[in-house]
Coordinates of C-alpha atoms and ligand atoms in Angstrom, one line a residue:
M1 CA 166.5 -107.8 68.2
N2 CA 165.6 -105.3 65.5
I3 CA 167.7 -105.4 62.4
L4 CA 167.7 -102.9 59.5
V5 CA 169.1 -104.2 56.2
I6 CA 170.1 -101.4 53.8
G7 CA 169.6 -102.1 50.1
S8 CA 167.1 -103.4 47.6
G9 CA 168.6 -106.2 45.6
G10 CA 169.0 -110.0 45.6
R11 CA 172.0 -109.7 47.8
E12 CA 170.0 -107.9 50.5
H13 CA 167.1 -110.3 50.0
A14 CA 169.4 -113.2 50.6
I15 CA 171.1 -111.6 53.7
A16 CA 167.7 -110.8 55.2
W17 CA 166.4 -114.3 54.4
K18 CA 169.4 -115.9 56.2
I19 CA 169.1 -113.5 59.2
D20 CA 165.4 -114.5 59.4
K21 CA 166.5 -118.1 60.0
S22 CA 168.2 -117.1 63.2
R23 CA 167.1 -118.7 66.5
I24 CA 167.5 -115.3 68.2
E25 CA 164.2 -113.5 68.3
H26 CA 164.2 -110.7 65.7
N27 CA 162.3 -108.3 63.6
I28 CA 163.8 -107.4 60.2
F29 CA 163.3 -104.0 58.4
C30 CA 164.7 -103.4 54.9
L31 CA 165.4 -99.9 53.5
P32 CA 164.1 -100.0 50.8
G33 CA 163.9 -103.8 50.4
N34 CA 161.8 -105.2 47.6
P35 CA 158.6 -107.3 47.2
G36 CA 160.6 -110.4 48.1
T37 CA 161.7 -109.0 51.5
A38 CA 158.2 -107.7 52.1
T39 CA 157.0 -111.3 52.6
F40 CA 158.9 -111.6 55.9
A41 CA 160.2 -108.1 56.7
T42 CA 159.0 -104.6 56.9
N43 CA 160.1 -102.5 54.0
I44 CA 160.8 -98.8 54.6
P45 CA 160.7 -96.8 51.3
G46 CA 163.6 -94.5 50.6
K47 CA 167.1 -94.2 49.3
V48 CA 170.1 -96.1 50.6
T49 CA 172.1 -92.8 50.6
D50 CA 169.5 -90.8 52.6
F51 CA 171.5 -91.0 55.9
N52 CA 169.0 -88.9 57.8
L53 CA 166.2 -91.3 56.9
V54 CA 168.4 -94.3 58.1
K55 CA 169.1 -92.5 61.4
D56 CA 165.3 -91.6 61.8
T57 CA 164.5 -95.3 61.1
V58 CA 167.0 -96.5 63.6
V59 CA 165.5 -94.2 66.3
S60 CA 161.8 -94.8 65.4
K61 CA 162.0 -98.6 65.0
G62 CA 164.4 -99.1 67.9
I63 CA 167.0 -100.7 65.6
D64 CA 169.8 -102.6 67.3
M65 CA 171.9 -103.5 64.2
V66 CA 172.2 -102.0 60.7
V67 CA 173.6 -104.3 58.0
V68 CA 174.7 -102.3 54.9
G69 CA 174.4 -104.2 51.6
P70 CA 175.8 -102.0 48.8
E71 CA 179.1 -100.1 48.5
V72 CA 177.8 -96.6 47.8
P73 CA 176.5 -95.7 51.3
L74 CA 179.7 -97.3 52.8
V75 CA 182.0 -95.2 50.6
E76 CA 179.9 -92.1 51.4
G77 CA 180.5 -92.8 55.1
I78 CA 177.2 -94.2 56.5
T79 CA 179.1 -96.1 59.2
D80 CA 180.8 -93.1 60.6
F81 CA 177.6 -91.1 60.3
L82 CA 175.6 -93.6 62.4
A83 CA 178.4 -94.0 65.0
E84 CA 178.0 -90.3 65.6
A85 CA 174.3 -89.8 65.1
V86 CA 173.0 -92.9 67.0
P87 CA 175.9 -94.1 69.2
G88 CA 175.5 -97.7 70.3
V89 CA 173.8 -99.0 67.2
K90 CA 175.7 -102.0 65.8
V91 CA 176.7 -101.5 62.1
I92 CA 177.9 -104.2 59.8
G93 CA 180.0 -102.3 57.2
P94 CA 183.4 -100.6 57.3
S95 CA 184.1 -96.9 58.1
K96 CA 184.6 -94.5 55.2
Q97 CA 188.3 -94.9 55.4
G98 CA 188.0 -98.8 55.4
A99 CA 185.6 -98.5 52.4
M100 CA 188.4 -96.9 50.4
L101 CA 189.6 -100.5 49.7
E102 CA 186.7 -100.5 47.2
G103 CA 186.2 -96.8 46.7
S104 CA 189.7 -96.2 45.3
K105 CA 191.6 -98.7 43.2
D106 CA 194.8 -96.7 43.8
F107 CA 194.2 -96.9 47.6
A108 CA 193.6 -100.6 47.4
K109 CA 196.7 -101.3 45.2
D110 CA 198.9 -99.2 47.5
F111 CA 197.5 -101.1 50.5
M112 CA 198.3 -104.5 48.9
T113 CA 201.8 -103.4 47.9
R114 CA 202.6 -102.1 51.4
H115 CA 201.3 -105.3 53.0
G116 CA 202.9 -107.8 50.6
I117 CA 199.6 -109.1 49.2
P118 CA 199.9 -110.7 45.7
T119 CA 198.4 -108.5 43.0
A120 CA 199.2 -107.4 39.4
R121 CA 202.1 -105.0 38.9
Y122 CA 200.7 -101.5 38.4
A123 CA 201.1 -97.7 38.3
T124 CA 198.6 -94.9 38.8
F125 CA 198.4 -91.7 36.8
T126 CA 196.3 -88.6 36.7
G127 CA 195.1 -86.7 33.6
G128 CA 198.1 -84.3 33.8
E129 CA 200.4 -87.4 33.4
Y130 CA 199.0 -88.7 30.1
A131 CA 202.4 -88.8 28.4
A132 CA 204.0 -90.8 31.4
A133 CA 201.0 -93.1 31.4
C134 CA 201.5 -93.8 27.6
A135 CA 205.2 -94.5 28.3
F136 CA 204.2 -96.9 31.0
L137 CA 201.8 -98.7 28.6
D138 CA 204.7 -98.9 26.0
G139 CA 206.6 -101.0 28.5
M140 CA 203.7 -103.4 29.2
Q141 CA 202.7 -106.5 27.3
P142 CA 199.1 -106.8 25.9
P143 CA 196.3 -107.2 26.9
Y144 CA 196.3 -103.8 28.6
V145 CA 194.2 -103.3 31.8
L146 CA 193.0 -99.8 32.6
K147 CA 191.0 -99.1 35.7
A148 CA 189.2 -95.9 36.7
D149 CA 190.2 -95.2 40.3
G150 CA 186.8 -94.5 41.7
L151 CA 183.4 -96.3 41.9
A152 CA 182.0 -96.8 38.3
A153 CA 179.1 -99.3 39.0
G154 CA 181.3 -102.2 37.8
K155 CA 182.0 -100.6 34.4
G156 CA 185.3 -98.9 35.2
V157 CA 187.7 -101.7 34.0
L158 CA 188.8 -101.8 30.3
I159 CA 190.9 -104.6 28.9
V160 CA 192.2 -104.2 25.4
E161 CA 194.6 -106.0 23.1
D162 CA 195.8 -103.0 21.0
L163 CA 198.3 -100.5 22.3
Q164 CA 196.9 -97.5 20.3
E165 CA 193.4 -98.4 21.4
A166 CA 194.6 -98.5 25.0
K167 CA 196.1 -95.1 24.7
S168 CA 193.0 -93.6 23.1
L169 CA 190.7 -95.2 25.8
L170 CA 193.0 -93.9 28.5
K171 CA 192.4 -90.4 27.0
D172 CA 188.6 -91.0 27.1
V173 CA 188.8 -92.0 30.7
F174 CA 190.8 -88.9 31.7
D175 CA 188.3 -86.9 29.6
G176 CA 185.4 -88.1 31.7
K177 CA 184.2 -91.4 30.2
F178 CA 183.5 -92.6 33.8
G179 CA 183.0 -89.1 35.3
A180 CA 185.1 -88.2 38.3
A181 CA 185.9 -91.9 39.0
G182 CA 188.4 -91.6 36.1
D183 CA 190.3 -88.6 37.4
K184 CA 193.0 -91.2 38.3
V185 CA 193.7 -94.4 36.4
V186 CA 195.4 -97.5 37.5
I187 CA 197.2 -99.4 34.7
E188 CA 198.1 -102.9 35.5
Q189 CA 199.5 -106.2 34.3
F190 CA 197.0 -108.6 32.9
L191 CA 196.5 -111.7 35.0
D192 CA 195.9 -114.9 33.1
G193 CA 194.0 -117.5 35.1
I194 CA 190.6 -118.5 36.5
E195 CA 188.6 -116.1 38.5
M196 CA 186.8 -116.8 41.8
S197 CA 185.6 -114.9 44.8
A198 CA 186.4 -115.4 48.5
F199 CA 184.4 -113.8 51.3
V200 CA 185.1 -113.1 55.0
L201 CA 183.2 -111.5 57.8
T202 CA 185.8 -109.6 59.9
D203 CA 185.7 -107.6 63.1
G204 CA 189.1 -106.0 62.1
K205 CA 191.1 -108.6 64.1
D206 CA 189.6 -112.0 63.4
Y207 CA 187.6 -113.4 60.5
L208 CA 185.1 -116.1 59.5
L209 CA 185.7 -117.6 56.0
L210 CA 182.4 -117.8 54.1
P211 CA 181.8 -120.3 51.3
E212 CA 183.7 -119.3 48.1
A213 CA 181.8 -118.7 44.8
K214 CA 182.3 -118.1 41.1
D215 CA 180.4 -115.3 39.3
Y216 CA 179.5 -115.2 35.6
K217 CA 179.9 -111.5 34.6
R218 CA 179.3 -111.5 30.8
I219 CA 175.8 -111.4 29.4
G220 CA 176.2 -114.3 26.9
D221 CA 176.7 -118.0 27.2
G222 CA 180.4 -119.1 27.0
D223 CA 181.4 -115.8 28.7
T224 CA 180.7 -113.6 25.6
G225 CA 179.3 -110.1 25.1
L226 CA 179.0 -107.2 27.5
N227 CA 179.9 -107.1 31.2
T228 CA 177.0 -107.1 33.6
G229 CA 176.6 -107.0 37.4
G230 CA 176.7 -110.8 37.3
M231 CA 174.4 -113.3 35.6
G232 CA 174.8 -116.3 37.9
S233 CA 176.9 -117.9 40.6
V234 CA 178.0 -121.2 41.9
S235 CA 179.4 -122.5 45.2
P236 CA 181.5 -124.4 46.0
V237 CA 184.3 -123.9 43.4
C238 CA 186.1 -127.1 42.6
F239 CA 189.5 -125.6 41.9
A240 CA 189.4 -123.8 45.3
D241 CA 190.6 -126.9 47.0
E242 CA 192.2 -127.1 50.4
A243 CA 195.7 -126.4 49.1
F244 CA 194.6 -123.3 47.2
M245 CA 192.4 -122.0 50.0
E246 CA 195.3 -122.4 52.4
K247 CA 197.3 -120.0 50.1
V248 CA 194.3 -117.7 50.0
R249 CA 194.1 -117.6 53.8
T250 CA 197.9 -117.2 54.5
R251 CA 198.9 -115.0 51.5
V252 CA 195.7 -112.9 51.0
I253 CA 193.2 -112.9 53.8
E254 CA 195.4 -112.8 56.9
P255 CA 197.8 -110.2 55.5
T256 CA 194.8 -108.1 54.5
I257 CA 193.3 -108.2 58.0
A258 CA 196.7 -107.6 59.6
G259 CA 197.1 -104.6 57.2
I260 CA 193.6 -103.3 58.2
A261 CA 194.7 -103.4 61.9
A262 CA 198.2 -102.0 61.2
D263 CA 196.7 -99.1 59.2
K264 CA 194.1 -98.5 61.9
L265 CA 191.2 -98.8 59.5
D266 CA 187.9 -99.2 61.4
Y267 CA 186.5 -102.3 59.7
K268 CA 183.6 -104.5 60.9
G269 CA 181.9 -106.1 58.0
F270 CA 182.3 -108.3 54.9
I271 CA 185.3 -108.3 52.6
F272 CA 184.9 -109.7 49.1
F273 CA 188.2 -110.8 47.6
G274 CA 188.1 -110.9 43.7
L275 CA 190.8 -113.4 43.1
M276 CA 192.6 -114.8 40.0
N277 CA 194.0 -118.4 40.3
C278 CA 197.1 -118.2 38.2
G279 CA 198.7 -121.6 38.0
G280 CA 197.6 -122.5 41.5
D281 CA 198.6 -119.2 43.1
P282 CA 196.1 -116.5 44.2
Y283 CA 196.3 -112.9 43.1
V284 CA 193.9 -110.1 44.2
I285 CA 192.1 -108.4 41.4
E286 CA 190.1 -106.2 43.6
Y287 CA 188.6 -105.8 47.1
N288 CA 185.0 -105.1 47.6
V289 CA 183.8 -103.9 51.0
R290 CA 180.5 -105.8 50.8
M291 CA 179.2 -109.1 49.6
G292 CA 178.8 -109.8 45.9
D293 CA 175.6 -110.0 43.9
P294 CA 174.7 -112.7 42.8
E295 CA 177.4 -114.6 44.8
T296 CA 175.6 -113.9 48.1
E297 CA 172.5 -115.8 46.9
S298 CA 174.6 -119.0 46.5
V299 CA 176.8 -118.3 49.6
M300 CA 174.0 -117.6 52.1
T301 CA 172.3 -120.9 51.2
R302 CA 175.4 -122.8 52.1
I303 CA 175.9 -121.3 55.6
S304 CA 174.4 -123.7 58.1
S305 CA 175.3 -121.8 61.3
D306 CA 173.4 -118.8 62.6
L307 CA 174.4 -115.7 60.6
L308 CA 172.8 -113.3 63.0
E309 CA 174.9 -114.6 65.9
H310 CA 178.0 -114.1 63.7
L311 CA 177.0 -110.6 62.8
I312 CA 176.4 -109.7 66.5
A313 CA 179.9 -111.1 67.4
C314 CA 181.4 -109.1 64.4
A315 CA 179.9 -105.9 65.7
D316 CA 181.0 -106.7 69.3
G317 CA 184.5 -107.6 68.2
T318 CA 184.3 -111.2 69.5
L319 CA 184.4 -113.1 66.2
S320 CA 187.3 -115.2 67.5
E321 CA 184.7 -117.1 69.6
E322 CA 182.6 -118.0 66.5
D323 CA 182.6 -121.0 64.2
L324 CA 181.0 -120.8 60.8
E325 CA 179.5 -124.0 59.6
I326 CA 179.2 -124.7 55.9
S327 CA 176.9 -127.3 54.4
D328 CA 178.4 -129.8 52.0
K329 CA 175.7 -129.1 49.5
A330 CA 176.1 -127.1 46.3
A331 CA 174.2 -124.0 45.3
V332 CA 173.7 -122.6 41.8
T333 CA 172.1 -119.2 41.1
V334 CA 170.8 -118.0 37.8
I335 CA 169.8 -114.5 37.1
M336 CA 166.6 -113.9 35.1
A337 CA 167.1 -110.6 33.5
S338 CA 165.1 -108.2 31.3
G339 CA 165.8 -108.7 27.6
G340 CA 168.3 -106.0 26.4
Y341 CA 170.2 -105.7 29.7
P342 CA 172.9 -104.5 30.3
E343 CA 171.8 -102.0 27.7
A344 CA 168.2 -100.5 27.4
Y345 CA 165.3 -102.8 28.5
Q346 CA 161.6 -102.6 29.2
S347 CA 160.1 -102.9 32.7
H348 CA 156.6 -103.3 34.4
Y349 CA 156.0 -106.8 33.0
P350 CA 154.0 -109.0 35.5
I351 CA 155.9 -111.9 36.9
G352 CA 154.1 -115.2 36.9
L353 CA 154.8 -118.4 38.8
M354 CA 153.5 -121.8 37.8
G355 CA 153.2 -124.0 40.9
D356 CA 156.0 -124.5 43.4
P357 CA 159.2 -123.6 41.6
G358 CA 161.2 -126.0 43.8
A359 CA 164.0 -123.4 44.3
L360 CA 164.6 -120.2 46.2
I361 CA 163.6 -117.0 44.4
F362 CA 165.5 -113.8 45.5
H363 CA 164.2 -110.5 44.1
C364 CA 166.7 -108.2 42.4
G365 CA 164.8 -105.7 40.3
T366 CA 161.1 -106.1 41.0
A367 CA 158.3 -103.8 42.2
S368 CA 154.7 -104.1 43.4
E369 CA 152.1 -102.5 41.2
G370 CA 148.4 -102.8 41.7
G371 CA 148.9 -105.9 43.9
K372 CA 151.1 -107.6 41.3
V373 CA 154.9 -108.2 41.3
V374 CA 156.4 -106.7 38.1
T375 CA 159.8 -106.4 36.6
A376 CA 161.6 -103.2 37.6
G377 CA 165.3 -103.6 36.7
G378 CA 167.9 -105.2 34.4
R379 CA 168.5 -108.1 36.8
V380 CA 165.0 -109.2 37.9
L381 CA 165.2 -112.4 39.9
A382 CA 168.0 -114.6 41.2
V383 CA 166.8 -118.2 41.3
T384 CA 168.9 -120.4 43.6
A385 CA 168.8 -124.2 43.9
V386 CA 170.6 -126.1 46.6
A387 CA 171.3 -129.8 46.0
S388 CA 173.7 -132.6 46.8
D389 CA 176.0 -131.6 44.0
I390 CA 176.5 -128.9 41.3
Q391 CA 175.0 -131.1 38.5
Q392 CA 171.8 -131.6 40.5
A393 CA 171.6 -128.0 41.6
R394 CA 172.1 -126.9 38.0
E395 CA 169.3 -129.2 36.8
D396 CA 167.0 -128.0 39.6
V397 CA 167.6 -124.3 39.0
Y398 CA 166.8 -124.6 35.3
D399 CA 163.7 -126.6 36.0
A400 CA 162.6 -123.9 38.4
I401 CA 163.2 -121.2 35.8
G402 CA 160.9 -123.1 33.5
N403 CA 158.1 -122.4 35.9
I404 CA 158.7 -118.6 36.2
Y405 CA 157.5 -116.3 33.5
F406 CA 157.7 -112.7 32.4
D407 CA 157.8 -111.0 29.0
D408 CA 161.2 -110.5 27.4
C409 CA 163.0 -112.7 29.9
Y410 CA 166.7 -113.5 29.3
Y411 CA 169.0 -115.8 31.2
R412 CA 172.3 -117.6 30.6
N413 CA 172.0 -121.4 30.0
D414 CA 175.5 -122.3 31.0
I415 CA 175.9 -121.2 34.6
A416 CA 178.2 -123.6 36.5
S417 CA 178.7 -125.9 33.4
D418 CA 182.4 -124.8 33.2
L419 CA 182.9 -126.2 36.6
L420 CA 181.3 -129.5 35.6
S421 CA 183.6 -129.7 32.6
L422 CA 186.7 -129.0 34.8
A423 CA 185.5 -131.7 37.1
G424 CA 185.1 -134.1 34.2
V425 CA 181.3 -134.5 34.6
E426 CA 179.5 -135.1 31.3
E427 CA 176.2 -133.3 31.0
D428 CA 173.1 -134.7 29.3
Ligands
AMP501 P1 186.8 -105.3 38.7 O1 185.8 -104.2 38.4 O2 188.1 -104.8 39.3 O3 186.2 -106.5 39.3 O4 187.2 -105.9 37.2 C1 186.3 -106.3 36.4 C2 186.8 -107.6 35.7 O5 187.9 -107.3 34.9 C3 187.3 -108.6 36.7 O6 186.3 -109.4 37.2 C4 188.3 -109.4 35.9 O7 187.5 -110.3 35.1 C5 188.8 -108.4 34.9 N1 190.1 -107.9 35.4 C6 190.4 -106.9 36.3 N2 191.7 -106.8 36.5 C7 192.3 -107.7 35.8 C8 193.7 -108.1 35.5 N3 194.7 -107.4 36.1 N4 193.9 -109.1 34.7 C9 192.9 -109.8 34.2 N5 191.6 -109.5 34.3 C10 191.3 -108.5 35.1
LIG502 N1 179.1 -109.9 41.2 C1 180.1 -109.0 41.3 C2 179.9 -108.0 42.3 O1 179.0 -108.0 43.1 O2 180.7 -107.0 42.4

């Protein structure tokens, strides 16, 4: 079977790595992939939004299945395009309409409200409704949560304490702070709790629940500083116990999939539920129509059944016949980033490895230059250790990082340590 993975980051490296473990005979192609995927797959240079290139690759390489990693091609309609251009190719990723669950926060909130899925109280406003939006803010309690409706590369959410500041930021968003993504703004109630992510693979009728994970979004230790794409992840999450996950399944996941079916959204792919645990009850912060990065790096390493078999069943609409097996090991992923990220940073530094790092290294932002692997992005590497428990995985991942080197390297030192404190584990 020939598989094409679309994307270039750590998420796509981890998905391709897991597919490569399949017992089904396969060839993997990545568009564009990265120097990490090049060690076991064939990289095809190009852009993830160049749909004609994707189609030409499907035809010339005899691709049977396309797995779409990032949200942008999904929101732009790659799945519908391929269904028409190369009928018969299996595609993992929702239709353009299904991808609206991530592409428009207003669409997602309306979907949740209509299908009775717990989420923060909200209202949506356009630029012409600034006065009404301010009046709505007047009736809310701080902190105030403002969300640009469209895709804003993870930067479109503003949380502020002060009412006047909220009103002035609202004006900035309507004036184009996030471009067209801010033509509409969702204002919602602040949810106080602990965040985590749940993931499913769905064929639009049934689903497989993947291992849950926790992401670390802020740049600094102790969750301080600017928001990033994610600086690390851990799986499992101790507070996502059986009782909580049962609520997630019955109140969130199953109503979402029933809603997708009722609304006739064509959806075969992953759903990432950004959840807030508020006093033991799950609320949906957001949907993403893809896996998370760097959650995927931890999640994939804990799946012990054959992902490729599950993906084929997903595309064929037979997921009800599949069982996903999860290992009882723990995974911790730490992002090694370029100093300065998420603001300006330097690239092209050679990456060095001293001996066997004793962990998995997924490439996020790297390039091959003159036969050497160099830094080529804000997030450079995702280093993942899998061990018997979180404490051991955390030790192993930081030991591994000690053996990887590039100039100006930055990483958080506290990934997963909050879960150890919650579990009452004392660290050395
Ligand atoms: P999003 O881009 O929707 O994932 O939001 C970015 C981050 O903002 C989330 O990961 C949460 O940490 C935070 N956030 C979003 N909505 C809320 C909310 N209603 N209450 C509290 N925090 C929120
Ligand atoms: N790590 C968060 C995301 O992928 O959106």
